[in-house]
Amino acid sequence: MALHNIDTAVFSPDGTRLALVGQEGTVRIWHLATGALHTVRTGRDHPVRAVAFAPDGRTLAVASIGADDEPVTLFDVPTGHARRTIKPGAHGPLSLVFSPDGHTLAISTGGFVGLWNVDLHDPAHAIRTLCEAVGTTFTPREMSRYLPDESAETGCFRR
């Protein structure tokens, strides 16, 4: 499969996906086994400057070219939804790299490198933490209404 107008391509850590970066402000995730292609919308009109997969492959850090204070956004790869935004400072991000454990993101900003704690828990962990904090669980009806993409394995489900 030949793809055109691609500036950068980055493999996921497990080698099953390829992040393709073009000039139109989007990142396309190509699932190599199936050939499926889905788009992560950055929400900005600026071209993407840098991308990096977290070691678990679930998070993609994206930095755009634009104003010097351009943020870095962390996207959930399966859904394409933004999970967190980081403002690295006065200089625009030039490159991104995750630490091997995925808890830290290094952002190079033209002569400086900032280290950011990006310890993002998986959704099931966040749901369990929430349920423990409020001291309750969800009924099947509540699960389908409020957590339609989660299964009973989240630890918050009661029959």
Coordinates of C-alpha atoms in Angstrom, one line a residue:
M1 CA 0.0 0.0 0.0
A2 CA 1.5 3.3 -1.0
L3 CA 0.6 6.4 1.0
H4 CA 1.3 10.0 -0.2
N5 CA 2.0 13.3 1.5
I6 CA 3.5 11.7 4.6
D7 CA 6.3 13.6 6.4
T8 CA 6.9 11.2 9.3
A9 CA 6.1 7.6 10.1
V10 CA 6.6 6.0 13.6
F11 CA 6.0 2.3 14.5
S12 CA 4.1 1.4 17.7
P13 CA 6.3 -0.5 20.2
D14 CA 4.8 -3.8 19.3
G15 CA 5.1 -3.2 15.6
T16 CA 1.4 -3.7 14.8
R17 CA 0.6 0.0 14.0
L18 CA 2.2 2.8 12.1
A19 CA 1.5 6.5 12.9
L20 CA 1.6 8.5 9.7
V21 CA 2.0 12.3 9.9
G22 CA 1.1 14.7 7.1
Q23 CA 0.8 18.4 6.6
E24 CA -2.9 18.8 7.3
G25 CA -2.8 18.6 11.1
T26 CA -3.9 14.9 11.5
V27 CA -2.2 11.7 12.4
R28 CA -3.3 8.5 10.7
I29 CA -2.9 5.2 12.5
W30 CA -2.4 2.3 10.1
H31 CA -3.1 -1.2 11.5
L32 CA -0.6 -3.2 9.6
A33 CA -2.3 -6.6 10.0
T34 CA -5.8 -5.5 8.8
G35 CA -4.9 -2.5 6.6
A36 CA -7.4 -0.4 8.5
L37 CA -6.6 3.3 8.7
H38 CA -8.1 5.6 11.3
T39 CA -7.5 9.3 11.9
V40 CA -6.6 11.1 15.1
R41 CA -7.8 14.7 14.8
T42 CA -5.4 17.0 16.7
G43 CA -7.9 19.8 16.9
R44 CA -5.4 22.2 15.4
D45 CA -4.9 23.5 11.8
H46 CA -1.1 23.4 12.1
P47 CA 0.9 20.5 10.7
V48 CA 2.1 17.9 13.2
R49 CA 5.8 18.3 14.1
A50 CA 6.5 15.2 16.2
V51 CA 4.7 12.0 17.4
A52 CA 5.7 9.3 19.9
F53 CA 4.0 6.1 21.1
A54 CA 4.1 5.2 24.7
P55 CA 5.7 1.8 25.4
D56 CA 2.3 0.2 25.9
G57 CA 1.1 1.4 22.5
R58 CA -2.1 2.8 23.9
T59 CA -1.0 6.5 24.1
L60 CA 0.3 8.7 21.3
A61 CA 1.9 12.0 22.0
V62 CA 1.4 14.7 19.3
A63 CA 3.1 18.0 18.9
S64 CA 2.1 20.5 16.3
I65 CA 4.0 23.2 14.5
G66 CA 2.5 26.6 15.2
A67 CA 2.8 29.2 17.9
D68 CA 5.8 28.9 20.2
D69 CA 3.4 27.9 23.1
E70 CA 1.9 25.0 21.1
P71 CA 0.8 22.2 23.5
V72 CA 1.6 18.5 23.3
T73 CA -1.5 16.3 23.4
L74 CA -1.7 12.7 24.6
F75 CA -4.3 10.7 22.6
D76 CA -5.8 7.3 23.4
V77 CA -4.8 5.3 20.4
P78 CA -7.9 2.9 20.3
T79 CA -10.4 5.7 20.5
G80 CA -8.5 8.7 19.2
H81 CA -9.7 10.9 22.1
A82 CA -7.4 13.4 23.8
R83 CA -6.4 12.2 27.3
R84 CA -4.2 15.1 28.4
T85 CA -2.6 18.3 27.2
I86 CA 0.8 19.5 28.2
K87 CA 2.1 23.1 27.7
P88 CA 5.9 22.7 27.5
G89 CA 6.6 26.5 27.8
A90 CA 7.7 29.3 25.6
H91 CA 9.4 27.3 22.9
G92 CA 7.5 25.0 20.6
P93 CA 8.1 21.2 20.9
L94 CA 10.6 19.8 18.5
S95 CA 10.7 16.2 19.5
L96 CA 9.1 13.7 21.9
V97 CA 10.1 10.5 23.5
F98 CA 8.6 8.4 26.3
S99 CA 10.7 6.7 29.0
P100 CA 10.8 2.9 28.8
D101 CA 8.3 2.6 31.6
G102 CA 5.9 5.1 29.9
H103 CA 5.6 7.3 33.0
T104 CA 7.7 10.2 31.7
L105 CA 7.6 12.2 28.4
A106 CA 10.7 14.1 27.4
I107 CA 9.9 17.2 25.3
S108 CA 12.7 18.9 23.4
T109 CA 12.0 22.6 22.9
G110 CA 14.9 24.1 21.0
G111 CA 17.9 23.8 23.3
F112 CA 15.9 22.6 26.3
V113 CA 14.4 19.3 27.4
G114 CA 11.6 19.1 29.8
L115 CA 10.5 15.9 31.6
W116 CA 6.8 15.5 32.2
N117 CA 5.0 13.0 34.4
V118 CA 2.4 11.3 32.2
D119 CA 1.5 8.4 34.3
L120 CA -1.9 7.7 32.6
H121 CA -3.8 4.7 33.9
D122 CA -5.8 2.5 31.7
P123 CA -9.6 3.2 31.8
A124 CA -10.4 0.1 33.8
H125 CA -7.9 1.2 36.6
A126 CA -9.5 4.7 36.6
I127 CA -13.0 3.3 36.9
R128 CA -11.9 1.0 39.8
T129 CA -10.3 3.9 41.6
L130 CA -13.5 6.0 41.2
C131 CA -15.7 3.2 42.5
E132 CA -13.4 2.7 45.5
A133 CA -13.4 6.4 46.2
V134 CA -17.2 6.7 46.2
G135 CA -17.7 3.3 47.9
T136 CA -20.2 1.9 45.4
T137 CA -20.5 -0.3 42.3
F138 CA -22.6 -0.1 39.2
T139 CA -25.7 -2.1 38.2
P140 CA -25.8 -3.5 34.7
R141 CA -28.1 -0.6 33.7
E142 CA -25.7 2.0 35.1
M143 CA -22.7 0.2 33.4
S144 CA -24.5 0.4 30.0
R145 CA -25.5 4.0 30.4
Y146 CA -22.3 5.5 31.9
L147 CA -19.6 3.1 30.9
P148 CA -20.8 1.5 27.6
D149 CA -17.3 0.6 26.5
E150 CA -16.3 -1.2 29.7
S151 CA -17.0 -4.7 30.8
A152 CA -17.6 -6.3 34.2
E153 CA -13.9 -6.9 34.6
T154 CA -13.4 -3.3 35.7
G155 CA -14.2 -4.3 39.2
C156 CA -17.1 -1.9 39.6
F157 CA -19.9 -4.2 38.5
R158 CA -22.6 -5.7 40.6
R159 CA -25.2 -8.1 39.4

